[in-house]
């Protein structure tokens, strides 16, 4: 059997091809085709929960497959949404639930949840509002013609170049976001779109007028590429998450260490401090292994654990691809020393709290709901 380090390298050396192999699996193809053909028809939480095939696909995509049985629990999370910081999902320690609710945000979007896109629906709504603010008639034939043209064509746009080359679409979008005064400054608008909004120091985020950042968020080519004008978190992003989740699970069947490494790599950009790591047993196990610490160290005082991690590691290294790569090389090498791949891989970590299992406070919440 190929060792942990080499297995991990073979997968990550060309991650796109690894994902392609997952997508080519007949079962995955069937489930994905069904999901994409039907998720847009879902208009309510009840619709969503009734279609077990759609629901389970979505749950797996967010790493929540083990909780698929708890529909009352999930319904409560979906019903309360995430707008309120004190909502059910937001109060759970396991942040996957809040991420799931953001993807299927029925509380905020209602029946438009699975089809709503900023580049389409938000833009048209904003355009009609702008017409009203200017004293025009949103119901006039001219306005309706422009809206219909926009909706019929914006989804065909796959790049910034295509967007800016179609003056009619581009002008509609600029007016929709109240920045039509900059319509002729295409050099600046290209910087707005190319920089996106993920980087807090991006061009759009650095501008005093926040309308430009809002525009960049609606037409987020930087983050979503050719899917920018059709982006809906319940559709293609959910499929992408499903593929990654399946890739990690498949790797874990052969070698738990590879799954842990892939998982850490995926979660690393969102790690803000060592308490984030300690809140997730899978992440913590990776760090303990990389530092040569025994599993018994997990029973130590949490502040002591965080202090030791801070002394041994630089949290910023996890957002640096090169340094993260070196860290995971160390992890996979030390994992191999402690866990021979010739033996049957342990699956205990898969049933620990957070991403690779069910968190303690989630279980408590379920028990309380049963009372």
Coordinates of C-alpha atoms in Angstrom, one line a residue:
X1 CA 0.0 0.0 0.0
X2 CA 1.3 3.5 -0.9
X3 CA 2.3 5.4 2.3
X4 CA 0.5 8.4 3.7
X5 CA 2.9 11.1 2.4
X6 CA 2.9 9.8 -1.2
X7 CA -0.9 9.1 -1.2
X8 CA -1.5 12.7 -0.1
X9 CA 0.9 14.1 -2.7
X10 CA -0.6 12.0 -5.5
X11 CA -4.0 13.5 -4.7
X12 CA -3.0 17.1 -4.2
X13 CA -0.4 17.3 -7.0
X14 CA -3.3 17.7 -9.5
X15 CA -6.3 18.3 -7.3
X16 CA -8.5 19.1 -10.3
X17 CA -7.8 15.6 -11.8
X18 CA -8.5 14.0 -8.5
X19 CA -11.8 15.7 -8.3
X20 CA -12.5 14.7 -12.0
X21 CA -12.0 11.1 -11.0
X22 CA -14.6 11.5 -8.2
X23 CA -17.0 13.1 -10.6
X24 CA -16.6 10.2 -13.1
X25 CA -17.9 7.7 -10.5
X26 CA -21.2 6.4 -11.9
X27 CA -23.0 6.8 -8.5
X28 CA -21.7 10.3 -8.1
X29 CA -22.7 11.2 -11.6
X30 CA -26.3 9.9 -11.1
X31 CA -26.7 11.7 -7.7
X32 CA -25.3 14.9 -9.0
X33 CA -27.4 14.9 -12.2
X34 CA -30.5 14.3 -10.0
X35 CA -29.5 17.1 -7.6
X36 CA -28.9 19.7 -10.3
X37 CA -32.1 18.8 -12.2
X38 CA -34.3 19.1 -9.1
X39 CA -32.8 21.5 -6.5
X40 CA -34.1 24.5 -8.4
X41 CA -37.7 23.2 -8.0
X42 CA -37.5 23.3 -4.2
X43 CA -39.5 26.2 -2.9
X44 CA -39.7 25.6 0.8
X45 CA -38.0 23.9 3.8
X46 CA -40.7 21.2 3.7
X47 CA -40.0 20.5 0.0
X48 CA -36.3 20.2 0.7
X49 CA -36.7 17.8 3.6
X50 CA -39.3 15.6 1.8
X51 CA -36.9 14.8 -1.1
X52 CA -34.6 12.6 0.8
X53 CA -32.2 12.2 -2.2
X54 CA -31.7 16.0 -2.5
X55 CA -31.5 16.5 1.2
X56 CA -28.9 13.8 1.8
X57 CA -26.8 15.1 -1.1
X58 CA -26.8 18.6 0.4
X59 CA -26.0 17.2 3.9
X60 CA -23.1 15.2 2.6
X61 CA -21.8 18.2 0.6
X62 CA -21.5 20.1 3.9
X63 CA -20.0 17.2 5.9
X64 CA -23.2 16.6 7.8
X65 CA -24.2 13.2 6.3
X66 CA -24.1 11.6 9.8
X67 CA -26.8 14.0 10.9
X68 CA -29.2 13.3 8.0
X69 CA -31.6 11.4 10.3
X70 CA -32.1 14.5 12.5
X71 CA -34.6 16.3 10.3
X72 CA -36.4 18.1 13.1
X73 CA -33.0 19.5 14.2
X74 CA -32.1 20.6 10.7
X75 CA -35.6 22.1 10.2
X76 CA -35.1 24.2 13.3
X77 CA -31.7 25.4 12.0
X78 CA -33.2 26.3 8.5
X79 CA -36.3 27.9 9.9
X80 CA -34.3 30.3 12.1
X81 CA -31.7 31.2 9.5
X82 CA -28.5 33.0 10.2
X83 CA -29.4 36.7 10.1
X84 CA -29.8 36.7 13.9
X85 CA -26.5 36.1 15.7
X86 CA -28.6 34.2 18.3
X87 CA -30.3 31.9 15.9
X88 CA -30.1 28.2 16.5
X89 CA -27.5 27.5 13.8
X90 CA -25.3 30.4 14.9
X91 CA -25.3 29.3 18.5
X92 CA -24.0 25.8 17.6
X93 CA -20.3 25.2 18.2
X94 CA -20.1 23.2 15.0
X95 CA -20.1 26.0 12.3
X96 CA -21.0 23.6 9.5
X97 CA -24.6 24.1 10.4
X98 CA -24.4 27.8 9.9
X99 CA -22.7 27.2 6.6
X100 CA -25.4 24.8 5.6
X101 CA -28.1 27.3 6.4
X102 CA -26.3 30.0 4.5
X103 CA -26.4 27.8 1.4
X104 CA -30.1 27.0 1.9
X105 CA -31.2 30.3 3.4
X106 CA -35.0 29.8 3.2
X107 CA -35.4 32.2 6.2
X108 CA -34.0 35.1 4.1
X109 CA -34.8 34.1 0.5
X110 CA -38.0 32.1 0.8
X111 CA -39.1 30.3 -2.3
X112 CA -36.2 31.9 -4.3
X113 CA -33.6 30.2 -2.1
X114 CA -32.4 27.6 -4.6
X115 CA -32.5 29.8 -7.7
X116 CA -31.6 33.3 -6.4
X117 CA -28.5 34.9 -7.8
X118 CA -27.2 38.4 -7.1
X119 CA -26.1 38.9 -10.7
X120 CA -29.6 38.2 -11.9
X121 CA -32.3 38.7 -9.3
X122 CA -30.6 41.3 -7.1
X123 CA -29.4 43.3 -10.1
X124 CA -32.9 43.5 -11.7
X125 CA -34.5 44.4 -8.4
X126 CA -31.9 47.2 -7.9
X127 CA -32.4 48.4 -11.4
X128 CA -36.2 48.8 -10.9
X129 CA -35.6 50.6 -7.6
X130 CA -33.1 53.0 -9.4
X131 CA -35.7 53.8 -12.0
X132 CA -38.3 54.6 -9.3
X133 CA -35.8 56.8 -7.5
X134 CA -35.2 58.7 -10.7
X135 CA -38.9 59.3 -11.1
X136 CA -39.4 56.7 -13.8
X137 CA -42.0 54.0 -14.2
X138 CA -40.6 50.5 -13.5
X139 CA -43.6 49.0 -15.3
X140 CA -43.0 50.9 -18.6
X141 CA -42.3 48.9 -21.7
X142 CA -38.8 50.4 -22.1
X143 CA -37.8 49.4 -18.6
X144 CA -39.4 45.9 -18.9
X145 CA -37.6 45.4 -22.3
X146 CA -34.2 46.2 -20.7
X147 CA -34.9 43.9 -17.7
X148 CA -36.0 41.1 -20.0
X149 CA -33.0 41.5 -22.2
X150 CA -30.7 41.5 -19.2
X151 CA -32.2 38.3 -17.6
X152 CA -32.2 36.5 -21.0
X153 CA -28.5 37.2 -21.5
X154 CA -26.6 37.8 -18.3
X155 CA -26.3 34.1 -17.5
X156 CA -24.4 33.6 -20.8
X157 CA -21.6 35.9 -19.6
X158 CA -18.6 33.8 -18.5
X159 CA -15.8 36.4 -18.0
X160 CA -15.1 40.0 -17.2
X161 CA -14.2 40.6 -20.9
X162 CA -17.6 39.3 -22.1
X163 CA -19.4 41.4 -19.4
X164 CA -17.7 44.6 -20.3
X165 CA -18.0 43.9 -24.1
X166 CA -21.8 43.9 -24.0
X167 CA -22.6 47.5 -23.4
X168 CA -26.3 46.9 -22.9
X169 CA -25.7 44.4 -20.1
X170 CA -22.9 46.3 -18.6
X171 CA -24.8 49.6 -18.5
X172 CA -27.8 47.9 -16.9
X173 CA -25.7 46.4 -14.2
X174 CA -23.9 49.7 -13.5
X175 CA -27.2 51.6 -13.2
X176 CA -28.6 48.8 -11.0
X177 CA -25.8 49.4 -8.4
X178 CA -26.0 53.2 -8.6
X179 CA -22.5 53.6 -10.2
X180 CA -23.4 54.5 -13.8
X181 CA -21.4 57.7 -13.5
X182 CA -18.3 55.4 -13.8
X183 CA -19.7 53.6 -16.9
X184 CA -17.0 55.0 -19.1
X185 CA -14.2 54.3 -16.7
X186 CA -13.8 50.7 -17.8
X187 CA -10.1 50.6 -16.6
X188 CA -11.2 51.3 -13.1
X189 CA -14.2 48.9 -13.3
X190 CA -12.0 46.2 -14.5
X191 CA -9.8 46.6 -11.4
X192 CA -13.0 46.5 -9.3
X193 CA -14.0 43.2 -10.8
X194 CA -10.6 41.6 -11.1
X195 CA -9.8 42.3 -7.4
X196 CA -13.0 40.9 -6.1
X197 CA -13.9 41.2 -2.4
X198 CA -12.2 38.2 -0.7
X199 CA -9.1 40.2 0.0
X200 CA -10.0 43.0 2.5
X201 CA -7.3 45.1 0.7
X202 CA -8.7 44.6 -2.8
X203 CA -9.3 47.6 -5.0
X204 CA -13.1 47.5 -4.4
X205 CA -12.8 47.1 -0.7
X206 CA -10.3 50.0 -0.5
X207 CA -12.7 52.4 -2.1
X208 CA -14.6 54.9 0.1
X209 CA -17.9 54.4 -1.9
X210 CA -19.1 50.9 -0.8
X211 CA -21.3 50.6 -3.9
X212 CA -18.3 49.4 -5.8
X213 CA -17.6 46.5 -3.4
X214 CA -21.3 45.6 -3.6
X215 CA -21.1 45.6 -7.3
X216 CA -18.0 43.4 -7.1
X217 CA -19.8 41.0 -4.8
X218 CA -22.7 40.7 -7.2
X219 CA -20.4 40.0 -10.2
X220 CA -17.7 38.1 -8.4
X221 CA -15.7 36.8 -11.2
X222 CA -12.6 36.7 -9.0
X223 CA -14.1 34.1 -6.7
X224 CA -16.6 32.3 -9.0
X225 CA -15.0 32.5 -12.4
X226 CA -17.3 31.6 -15.3
X227 CA -20.1 30.8 -12.8
X228 CA -20.2 34.4 -11.5
X229 CA -23.5 35.3 -13.2
X230 CA -25.2 32.1 -12.2
X231 CA -23.8 31.6 -8.7
X232 CA -26.3 30.2 -6.2
X233 CA -24.8 28.5 -3.1
X234 CA -27.5 25.8 -3.3
X235 CA -26.5 24.7 -6.7
X236 CA -23.0 24.4 -8.2
X237 CA -21.2 25.4 -5.0
X238 CA -23.0 22.6 -3.2
X239 CA -21.9 20.2 -6.0
X240 CA -18.3 21.3 -5.6
X241 CA -18.5 20.7 -1.9
X242 CA -20.0 17.3 -2.4
X243 CA -17.1 16.3 -4.7
X244 CA -14.5 17.5 -2.3
X245 CA -16.2 15.7 0.6
X246 CA -16.4 12.5 -1.4
X247 CA -12.7 12.8 -2.4
X248 CA -11.8 13.0 1.3
X249 CA -14.1 10.2 2.3
X250 CA -12.7 7.9 -0.4
X251 CA -9.2 8.7 0.6
X252 CA -10.1 7.9 4.2
X253 CA -11.2 4.4 3.4
X254 CA -7.6 3.6 2.5
X255 CA -5.8 5.9 4.8
X256 CA -7.2 8.0 7.6
X257 CA -4.1 10.2 7.6
X258 CA -4.6 11.2 4.0
X259 CA -8.2 12.2 4.8
X260 CA -7.0 14.3 7.8
X261 CA -4.4 16.0 5.7
X262 CA -6.9 16.8 2.9
X263 CA -9.3 18.1 5.5
X264 CA -6.7 20.3 7.2
X265 CA -5.7 21.7 3.9
X266 CA -9.3 22.6 3.1
X267 CA -10.0 24.2 6.5
X268 CA -6.7 26.0 6.9
X269 CA -7.6 29.3 5.3
X270 CA -10.4 29.8 7.9
X271 CA -8.2 29.1 10.9
X272 CA -7.9 32.3 12.9
X273 CA -6.4 31.1 16.1
X274 CA -5.3 27.9 17.9
X275 CA -8.7 27.7 19.7
X276 CA -10.3 27.2 16.3
X277 CA -8.0 24.2 15.9
X278 CA -8.8 22.9 19.4
X279 CA -12.5 23.2 18.8
X280 CA -12.2 20.7 16.0
X281 CA -10.8 17.3 17.0
X282 CA -9.7 16.4 13.5
X283 CA -7.7 19.6 13.1
X284 CA -6.2 19.2 16.6
X285 CA -5.2 15.6 15.8
X286 CA -3.2 16.8 12.8
X287 CA -1.4 19.4 14.9
X288 CA -0.7 17.0 17.7
X289 CA 0.7 14.5 15.3
X290 CA 2.8 17.1 13.5
X291 CA 4.3 18.2 16.8
X292 CA 4.9 14.7 18.0
X293 CA 2.4 15.0 20.9
X294 CA 0.5 12.0 22.3
X295 CA -3.3 11.8 22.0
X296 CA -3.4 12.1 25.8
X297 CA -2.3 15.7 25.4
X298 CA -5.9 16.4 24.2
X299 CA -7.1 15.9 27.8
X300 CA -4.9 18.8 29.1
X301 CA -6.2 22.2 30.0
X302 CA -7.3 23.9 26.7
X303 CA -5.4 27.1 27.5
X304 CA -2.2 25.0 28.0
X305 CA -2.7 23.3 24.7
X306 CA -3.2 26.6 22.9
X307 CA -0.1 28.1 24.6
X308 CA 2.0 25.2 23.5
X309 CA 0.7 25.3 19.9
X310 CA 1.4 29.0 19.8
X311 CA 5.0 28.4 21.0
X312 CA 5.6 25.8 18.4
X313 CA 3.7 27.1 15.4
X314 CA 2.9 30.4 13.6
X315 CA -0.8 30.5 12.9
X316 CA -0.2 32.7 9.8
X317 CA 1.7 29.8 8.2
X318 CA -1.6 28.0 7.6
X319 CA -2.6 30.7 5.1
X320 CA 0.7 30.5 3.2
X321 CA 0.4 27.6 0.7
X322 CA 4.1 26.8 0.7
X323 CA 4.4 26.8 4.5
X324 CA 1.1 24.9 4.8
X325 CA 2.5 22.3 2.4
X326 CA 5.6 21.9 4.5
X327 CA 3.5 21.5 7.6
X328 CA 1.4 18.8 6.0
X329 CA 4.5 17.0 4.7
X330 CA 5.6 16.8 8.3
X331 CA 2.2 15.6 9.4
X332 CA 1.9 12.9 6.8
X333 CA 5.5 11.7 7.4
X334 CA 4.9 11.4 11.2
X335 CA 1.5 9.9 10.7
X336 CA 3.1 7.1 8.7
X337 CA 5.6 6.5 11.5
X338 CA 2.9 6.1 14.1
X339 CA 0.2 4.5 11.9
X340 CA 1.6 1.9 9.4
X341 CA -0.5 1.9 6.2
X342 CA -0.2 -1.8 6.1
X343 CA -2.5 -2.1 9.0
X344 CA -6.3 -1.5 9.0
X345 CA -6.9 2.3 9.3
X346 CA -8.7 3.4 12.4
X347 CA -12.0 5.2 11.9
X348 CA -12.3 6.5 15.5
X349 CA -11.5 10.1 14.5
X350 CA -14.4 10.0 12.0
X351 CA -16.8 9.9 14.9
X352 CA -15.3 12.7 17.0
X353 CA -17.0 16.1 17.3
X354 CA -17.1 18.7 14.5
X355 CA -16.4 18.2 10.8
X356 CA -15.7 14.5 10.8
X357 CA -18.5 13.6 13.2
X358 CA -21.2 15.1 15.5
X359 CA -20.3 17.8 18.0
X360 CA -21.2 17.4 21.6
X361 CA -23.4 20.4 21.9
X362 CA -25.3 19.3 18.7
X363 CA -26.1 16.0 20.4
X364 CA -27.2 17.9 23.5
X365 CA -29.5 20.1 21.4
X366 CA -31.0 17.0 19.8
X367 CA -31.7 15.5 23.2
X368 CA -33.3 18.7 24.4
X369 CA -35.6 18.7 21.4
X370 CA -36.8 15.2 22.2
X371 CA -37.9 16.2 25.7

